[in-house]
Amino acid sequence: MRVFLIRHGETVDNVANVYGGSRDSELTNHGVQQATRLGQHFAASDVRFTHILSSQLRRAVKTAELVRAAQPEVRDARNNVVSPVVMQLSELAEQDFGSYEGVSFLARQSPNKASGKGPQRTVDKNDPGFVDMESKESMQRRADAFLEQHLVPLVRKEAAMSPTVAVVSHGVILSVLWRRLRSRLPSGSVTLHPEVVTKYGPVDVEKLGGWSNTGYLEMNISYKPMPISVPGTMTSESAKAKETMSALAADRPVTSNALEGWSVTVCAVNSRHHLVGLKRTGGGVGSAPHDDKQQRIDAFVKRRKVEQ
């Protein structure tokens, strides 16, 4: 089973350097080009998605739709076109930044020059009407719900279906999602592809993340049972697993849908090969909000000129 954790294309809020979590920020023209390149890259690499799961926010949906549009046409035995729909899920939405939504990164500085989320929130919480950011625990619950209701069932069907899944979401929640998926896997079951090791060197699999616009993490999930230990003894892997679960209990334990016997090979981290050579359109056009209507008007004008 192949899974791609994908961040959306560039947005208006990204360009403006403001916090945009629950805000439904539009893709820029450059962001649409990024997503288009991504879809073309997958198609050229023979990646055929069976499932496309997306945050319900427009920037993620648009990115997912452009990936889907680039997929080659597939027909079933009756010659009907078969292609995955983009399933929109609120569980994949970005962290809600509360009162910081739409606020410049630079504006979040207290009078005493405190920096960082912790010190600044301590100051801001005293302001009337302040709305706090979504908590880590809330994001973990959403990530767990997504895994339990959508991704884990597909993993368990892997032998029969061999699914290829695109998960299009946002930077913060994707990092949370990866950690929650990792917590379901046996200790020592996550490995890095040699190309990843060559490119990045030693990487802590617990902290994989850092998604650029349309950057993606690619993984292969396969069933690989752990060695059976002799009754009354504990293998080093079993000991590590017990230690890991004990550590997780101090955070938020996984109580269901553990993926015992499954392993993950991480094949790409924040891959951006599809963006090589892509340049932003000048004159502010690249950073402007993308308008589908304008694109259709431009195509109509060009067609009329050709007809004349």
Tab-separated table of C-alpha atoms in Angstrom:
chain	number	residue	atom	x	y	z
A	1	MET	CA	0.000	0.000	0.000
A	2	ARG	CA	1.354	3.386	-0.987
A	3	VAL	CA	0.392	6.508	0.957
A	4	PHE	CA	1.289	10.090	0.063
A	5	LEU	CA	0.897	12.796	2.731
A	6	ILE	CA	0.654	16.005	0.691
A	7	ARG	CA	0.524	19.654	1.695
A	8	HIS	CA	-1.604	22.035	-0.362
A	9	GLY	CA	-0.221	24.570	-2.841
A	10	GLU	CA	0.796	28.130	-1.978
A	11	THR	CA	-1.987	30.342	-0.638
A	12	VAL	CA	-2.681	34.042	-0.300
A	13	ASP	CA	-2.053	33.737	3.452
A	14	ASN	CA	1.302	32.036	2.834
A	15	VAL	CA	2.419	34.955	0.665
A	16	ALA	CA	1.172	37.492	3.212
A	17	ASN	CA	2.983	35.691	6.070
A	18	VAL	CA	-0.130	35.479	8.216
A	19	TYR	CA	-1.535	32.641	10.280
A	20	GLY	CA	-4.052	30.741	8.187
A	21	GLY	CA	-5.410	27.632	9.863
A	22	SER	CA	-9.195	27.495	9.772
A	23	ARG	CA	-9.310	30.512	7.424
A	24	ASP	CA	-10.385	29.343	3.968
A	25	SER	CA	-7.509	30.981	2.107
A	26	GLU	CA	-7.406	30.649	-1.687
A	27	LEU	CA	-4.504	29.259	-3.688
A	28	THR	CA	-2.400	31.822	-5.511
A	29	ASN	CA	-1.778	31.480	-9.238
A	30	HIS	CA	1.635	30.092	-8.321
A	31	GLY	CA	-0.013	27.640	-5.930
A	32	VAL	CA	-2.212	26.337	-8.750
A	33	GLN	CA	0.893	25.883	-10.900
A	34	GLN	CA	2.530	23.944	-8.075
A	35	ALA	CA	-0.478	21.641	-7.709
A	36	THR	CA	-0.716	21.182	-11.474
A	37	ARG	CA	2.962	20.216	-11.587
A	38	LEU	CA	2.370	17.770	-8.731
A	39	GLY	CA	-0.482	16.056	-10.565
A	40	GLN	CA	1.575	15.813	-13.740
A	41	HIS	CA	4.494	14.382	-11.768
A	42	PHE	CA	2.357	11.614	-10.272
A	43	ALA	CA	0.855	10.768	-13.660
A	44	ALA	CA	4.281	10.639	-15.328
A	45	SER	CA	5.593	8.474	-12.469
A	46	ASP	CA	2.773	5.965	-13.003
A	47	VAL	CA	1.193	6.709	-9.616
A	48	ARG	CA	-2.473	5.698	-9.911
A	49	PHE	CA	-4.540	6.789	-6.941
A	50	THR	CA	-7.384	4.578	-5.768
A	51	HIS	CA	-8.367	7.026	-3.006
A	52	ILE	CA	-7.938	10.799	-2.650
A	53	LEU	CA	-8.728	12.138	0.829
A	54	SER	CA	-8.628	15.874	1.475
A	55	SER	CA	-9.225	18.514	4.085
A	56	GLN	CA	-12.483	20.336	3.388
A	57	LEU	CA	-10.682	23.696	3.164
A	58	ARG	CA	-10.526	25.113	-0.366
A	59	ARG	CA	-6.752	25.235	-0.667
A	60	ALA	CA	-6.518	21.496	-0.015
A	61	VAL	CA	-9.562	20.589	-2.119
A	62	LYS	CA	-8.252	22.557	-5.116
A	63	THR	CA	-4.863	20.869	-4.809
A	64	ALA	CA	-6.515	17.450	-4.585
A	65	GLU	CA	-8.731	18.172	-7.590
A	66	LEU	CA	-5.731	19.166	-9.711
A	67	VAL	CA	-3.963	15.943	-8.731
A	68	ARG	CA	-7.066	13.968	-9.647
A	69	ALA	CA	-7.500	15.799	-12.970
A	70	ALA	CA	-4.007	14.745	-14.068
A	71	GLN	CA	-4.674	11.057	-13.473
A	72	PRO	CA	-4.953	8.964	-16.666
A	73	GLU	CA	-8.417	7.767	-17.616
A	74	VAL	CA	-9.145	4.272	-16.308
A	75	ARG	CA	-12.052	2.135	-17.505
A	76	ASP	CA	-13.645	-0.935	-15.963
A	77	ALA	CA	-14.724	-4.157	-17.695
A	78	ARG	CA	-17.851	-2.400	-18.966
A	79	ASN	CA	-15.797	0.470	-20.416
A	80	ASN	CA	-17.064	2.907	-17.788
A	81	VAL	CA	-14.618	5.588	-16.654
A	82	VAL	CA	-13.431	4.794	-13.147
A	83	SER	CA	-11.641	7.449	-11.130
A	84	PRO	CA	-11.496	8.267	-7.415
A	85	VAL	CA	-13.578	11.120	-6.070
A	86	VAL	CA	-12.027	13.693	-3.755
A	87	MET	CA	-13.403	12.857	-0.313
A	88	GLN	CA	-13.483	15.990	1.861
A	89	LEU	CA	-12.924	15.390	5.578
A	90	SER	CA	-12.964	17.921	8.413
A	91	GLU	CA	-10.598	15.682	10.388
A	92	LEU	CA	-7.843	16.747	7.977
A	93	ALA	CA	-8.363	20.508	8.474
A	94	GLU	CA	-5.451	22.620	9.688
A	95	GLN	CA	-5.000	23.644	13.307
A	96	ASP	CA	-7.352	26.463	14.271
A	97	PHE	CA	-5.170	29.372	15.386
A	98	GLY	CA	-8.022	31.128	17.191
A	99	SER	CA	-7.443	34.855	17.632
A	100	TYR	CA	-4.222	34.582	15.628
A	101	GLU	CA	-6.059	33.684	12.411
A	102	GLY	CA	-5.106	36.277	9.789
A	103	VAL	CA	-2.513	37.883	12.070
A	104	SER	CA	0.994	38.505	10.758
A	105	PHE	CA	3.750	36.348	12.218
A	106	LEU	CA	5.618	39.553	13.092
A	107	ALA	CA	2.607	41.007	14.905
A	108	ARG	CA	2.733	38.280	17.539
A	109	GLN	CA	5.258	40.027	19.751
A	110	SER	CA	4.500	41.094	23.271
A	111	PRO	CA	5.602	44.452	24.719
A	112	ASN	CA	8.284	42.648	26.759
A	113	LYS	CA	9.730	41.166	23.539
A	114	ALA	CA	8.770	37.613	24.500
A	115	SER	CA	8.935	35.293	21.555
A	116	GLY	CA	7.425	31.884	20.826
A	117	LYS	CA	3.908	30.565	21.150
A	118	GLY	CA	4.102	29.837	24.877
A	119	PRO	CA	5.178	33.254	26.191
A	120	GLN	CA	3.010	35.162	23.721
A	121	ARG	CA	-0.144	33.179	24.520
A	122	THR	CA	0.437	33.816	28.222
A	123	VAL	CA	0.274	37.545	27.508
A	124	ASP	CA	-2.579	37.439	24.996
A	125	LYS	CA	-4.882	35.282	27.137
A	126	ASN	CA	-5.513	38.328	29.322
A	127	ASP	CA	-7.035	40.220	26.382
A	128	PRO	CA	-10.864	40.413	26.357
A	129	GLY	CA	-12.364	38.186	23.690
A	130	PHE	CA	-9.182	36.192	23.160
A	131	VAL	CA	-9.762	32.814	21.467
A	132	ASP	CA	-7.033	30.276	22.108
A	133	MET	CA	-5.462	28.044	19.464
A	134	GLU	CA	-6.672	24.481	18.986
A	135	SER	CA	-4.887	22.250	21.470
A	136	LYS	CA	-2.505	19.416	20.682
A	137	GLU	CA	-4.979	16.997	22.256
A	138	SER	CA	-7.769	18.173	19.953
A	139	MET	CA	-5.590	17.674	16.874
A	140	GLN	CA	-4.596	14.223	18.114
A	141	ARG	CA	-8.252	13.268	18.458
A	142	ARG	CA	-8.950	14.413	14.890
A	143	ALA	CA	-5.913	12.549	13.555
A	144	ASP	CA	-6.952	9.408	15.427
A	145	ALA	CA	-10.489	9.652	14.043
A	146	PHE	CA	-9.131	9.930	10.497
A	147	LEU	CA	-6.830	6.959	10.963
A	148	GLU	CA	-9.465	4.756	12.575
A	149	GLN	CA	-12.286	5.608	10.187
A	150	HIS	CA	-10.416	5.947	6.900
A	151	LEU	CA	-6.747	4.967	6.654
A	152	VAL	CA	-6.463	1.910	8.923
A	153	PRO	CA	-9.404	0.125	7.214
A	154	LEU	CA	-7.593	0.608	3.884
A	155	VAL	CA	-4.382	-0.776	5.375
A	156	ARG	CA	-6.220	-3.900	6.489
A	157	LYS	CA	-7.569	-4.362	2.957
A	158	GLU	CA	-4.086	-3.955	1.474
A	159	ALA	CA	-3.636	-7.589	0.430
A	160	ALA	CA	-6.829	-7.621	-1.613
A	161	MET	CA	-6.853	-4.050	-2.961
A	162	SER	CA	-3.250	-2.754	-3.104
A	163	PRO	CA	-4.579	0.801	-2.602
A	164	THR	CA	-2.636	3.940	-3.429
A	165	VAL	CA	-3.832	6.814	-1.264
A	166	ALA	CA	-3.352	10.581	-1.490
A	167	VAL	CA	-3.952	12.515	1.732
A	168	VAL	CA	-4.042	16.246	0.947
A	169	SER	CA	-3.924	18.419	4.027
A	170	HIS	CA	-1.892	21.049	5.902
A	171	GLY	CA	1.532	21.375	7.504
A	172	VAL	CA	0.728	21.217	11.222
A	173	ILE	CA	-1.958	18.537	11.107
A	174	LEU	CA	0.133	16.374	8.748
A	175	SER	CA	2.905	16.295	11.362
A	176	VAL	CA	0.380	15.260	14.007
A	177	LEU	CA	-1.080	12.647	11.665
A	178	TRP	CA	2.333	11.112	11.019
A	179	ARG	CA	3.086	10.842	14.756
A	180	ARG	CA	-0.296	9.238	15.469
A	181	LEU	CA	0.202	6.739	12.658
A	182	ARG	CA	3.694	6.005	13.940
A	183	SER	CA	2.313	5.323	17.434
A	184	ARG	CA	0.190	2.478	16.048
A	185	LEU	CA	3.154	0.659	14.540
A	186	PRO	CA	5.470	-1.773	16.329
A	187	SER	CA	8.788	-0.409	17.533
A	188	GLY	CA	11.478	-0.715	14.881
A	189	SER	CA	8.957	-1.179	12.079
A	190	VAL	CA	9.629	2.168	10.357
A	191	THR	CA	12.634	2.277	8.039
A	192	LEU	CA	14.008	4.847	5.623
A	193	HIS	CA	14.569	4.125	1.956
A	194	PRO	CA	18.302	4.307	1.069
A	195	GLU	CA	17.648	7.362	-1.123
A	196	VAL	CA	16.190	9.211	1.876
A	197	VAL	CA	19.230	8.320	3.992
A	198	THR	CA	21.576	9.454	1.216
A	199	LYS	CA	19.778	12.785	0.874
A	200	TYR	CA	19.146	13.648	4.530
A	201	GLY	CA	21.509	11.440	6.524
A	202	PRO	CA	20.289	10.047	9.868
A	203	VAL	CA	16.672	11.071	10.424
A	204	ASP	CA	14.552	10.644	13.552
A	205	VAL	CA	11.470	8.790	12.266
A	206	GLU	CA	9.482	10.084	15.227
A	207	LYS	CA	9.902	13.646	13.969
A	208	LEU	CA	9.527	13.341	10.215
A	209	GLY	CA	7.770	16.383	8.850
A	210	GLY	CA	8.177	19.892	7.609
A	211	TRP	CA	6.037	20.184	4.505
A	212	SER	CA	6.662	22.830	1.837
A	213	ASN	CA	3.773	23.809	-0.441
A	214	THR	CA	2.878	20.642	-2.426
A	215	GLY	CA	5.743	18.808	-0.726
A	216	TYR	CA	4.867	15.214	0.111
A	217	LEU	CA	5.927	12.317	2.300
A	218	GLU	CA	5.691	8.967	0.519
A	219	MET	CA	5.495	5.659	2.372
A	220	ASN	CA	4.938	1.995	1.606
A	221	ILE	CA	2.932	0.090	4.208
A	222	SER	CA	3.251	-3.695	4.156
A	223	TYR	CA	2.482	-6.667	6.371
A	224	LYS	CA	5.623	-8.084	7.934
A	225	PRO	CA	4.953	-10.093	11.120
A	226	MET	CA	7.497	-9.717	13.905
A	227	PRO	CA	9.427	-12.855	15.022
A	228	ILE	CA	7.542	-15.012	17.523
A	229	SER	CA	9.258	-14.993	20.912
A	230	VAL	CA	9.550	-17.971	23.248
A	231	PRO	CA	6.907	-17.886	26.031
A	232	GLY	CA	8.250	-16.275	29.152
A	233	THR	CA	10.925	-14.294	27.303
A	234	MET	CA	10.935	-10.861	25.738
A	235	THR	CA	12.809	-9.980	22.563
A	236	SER	CA	14.624	-6.668	22.310
A	237	GLU	CA	11.959	-5.487	19.832
A	238	SER	CA	9.193	-6.481	22.255
A	239	ALA	CA	10.946	-4.630	25.032
A	240	LYS	CA	11.229	-1.548	22.825
A	241	ALA	CA	7.551	-1.817	21.912
A	242	LYS	CA	6.559	-2.000	25.579
A	243	GLU	CA	8.784	0.980	26.365
A	244	THR	CA	7.283	2.953	23.467
A	245	MET	CA	3.718	2.238	24.540
A	246	SER	CA	4.564	3.255	28.107
A	247	ALA	CA	5.886	6.562	26.803
A	248	LEU	CA	2.785	7.044	24.690
A	249	ALA	CA	0.590	6.461	27.723
A	250	ALA	CA	1.992	9.656	29.195
A	251	ASP	CA	0.813	11.522	26.104
A	252	ARG	CA	-2.331	9.960	24.715
A	253	PRO	CA	-2.335	6.161	24.341
A	254	VAL	CA	-3.608	4.372	21.270
A	255	THR	CA	-6.345	2.037	22.493
A	256	SER	CA	-7.642	0.650	19.195
A	257	ASN	CA	-6.623	-0.296	15.674
A	258	ALA	CA	-2.968	-0.924	16.504
A	259	LEU	CA	-1.112	-2.084	13.401
A	260	GLU	CA	0.759	-5.046	14.868
A	261	GLY	CA	2.683	-6.914	12.193
A	262	TRP	CA	2.762	-3.973	9.778
A	263	SER	CA	5.835	-2.040	8.716
A	264	VAL	CA	6.483	1.237	6.906
A	265	THR	CA	9.224	2.226	4.499
A	266	VAL	CA	9.525	5.992	4.078
A	267	CYS	CA	10.432	6.580	0.424
A	268	ALA	CA	10.401	10.394	0.291
A	269	VAL	CA	10.357	13.275	2.776
A	270	ASN	CA	9.028	16.666	1.678
A	271	SER	CA	9.617	15.680	-1.954
A	272	ARG	CA	9.563	18.629	-4.346
A	273	HIS	CA	11.039	17.169	-7.535
A	274	HIS	CA	7.951	18.332	-9.395
A	275	LEU	CA	8.799	21.976	-8.688
A	276	VAL	CA	12.239	21.952	-10.312
A	277	GLY	CA	12.361	24.731	-12.907
A	278	LEU	CA	9.029	26.279	-11.885
A	279	LYS	CA	9.278	30.080	-11.725
A	280	ARG	CA	6.804	32.501	-10.231
A	281	THR	CA	5.029	34.731	-12.747
A	282	GLY	CA	6.240	38.306	-12.260
A	283	GLY	CA	4.396	41.566	-11.789
A	284	GLY	CA	2.525	40.249	-8.756
A	285	VAL	CA	0.488	37.858	-10.917
A	286	GLY	CA	2.003	34.732	-9.391
A	287	SER	CA	1.144	35.849	-5.857
A	288	ALA	CA	-2.404	36.946	-6.707
A	289	PRO	CA	-5.418	34.814	-5.744
A	290	HIS	CA	-6.242	32.276	-8.427
A	291	ASP	CA	-9.554	32.861	-10.205
A	292	ASP	CA	-11.023	29.960	-12.185
A	293	LYS	CA	-13.405	32.348	-13.938
A	294	GLN	CA	-10.542	34.478	-15.230
A	295	GLN	CA	-8.846	31.363	-16.562
A	296	ARG	CA	-11.966	30.447	-18.500
A	297	ILE	CA	-12.246	33.991	-19.912
A	298	ASP	CA	-8.595	33.904	-21.047
A	299	ALA	CA	-9.159	30.571	-22.784
A	300	PHE	CA	-12.293	31.945	-24.490
A	301	VAL	CA	-10.450	35.039	-25.778
A	302	LYS	CA	-7.601	32.924	-27.150
A	303	ARG	CA	-10.083	30.622	-28.875
A	304	ARG	CA	-11.892	33.560	-30.489
A	305	LYS	CA	-8.581	34.932	-31.824
A	306	VAL	CA	-7.764	31.567	-33.395
A	307	GLU	CA	-11.219	31.346	-35.004
A	308	GLN	CA	-10.817	34.824	-36.522
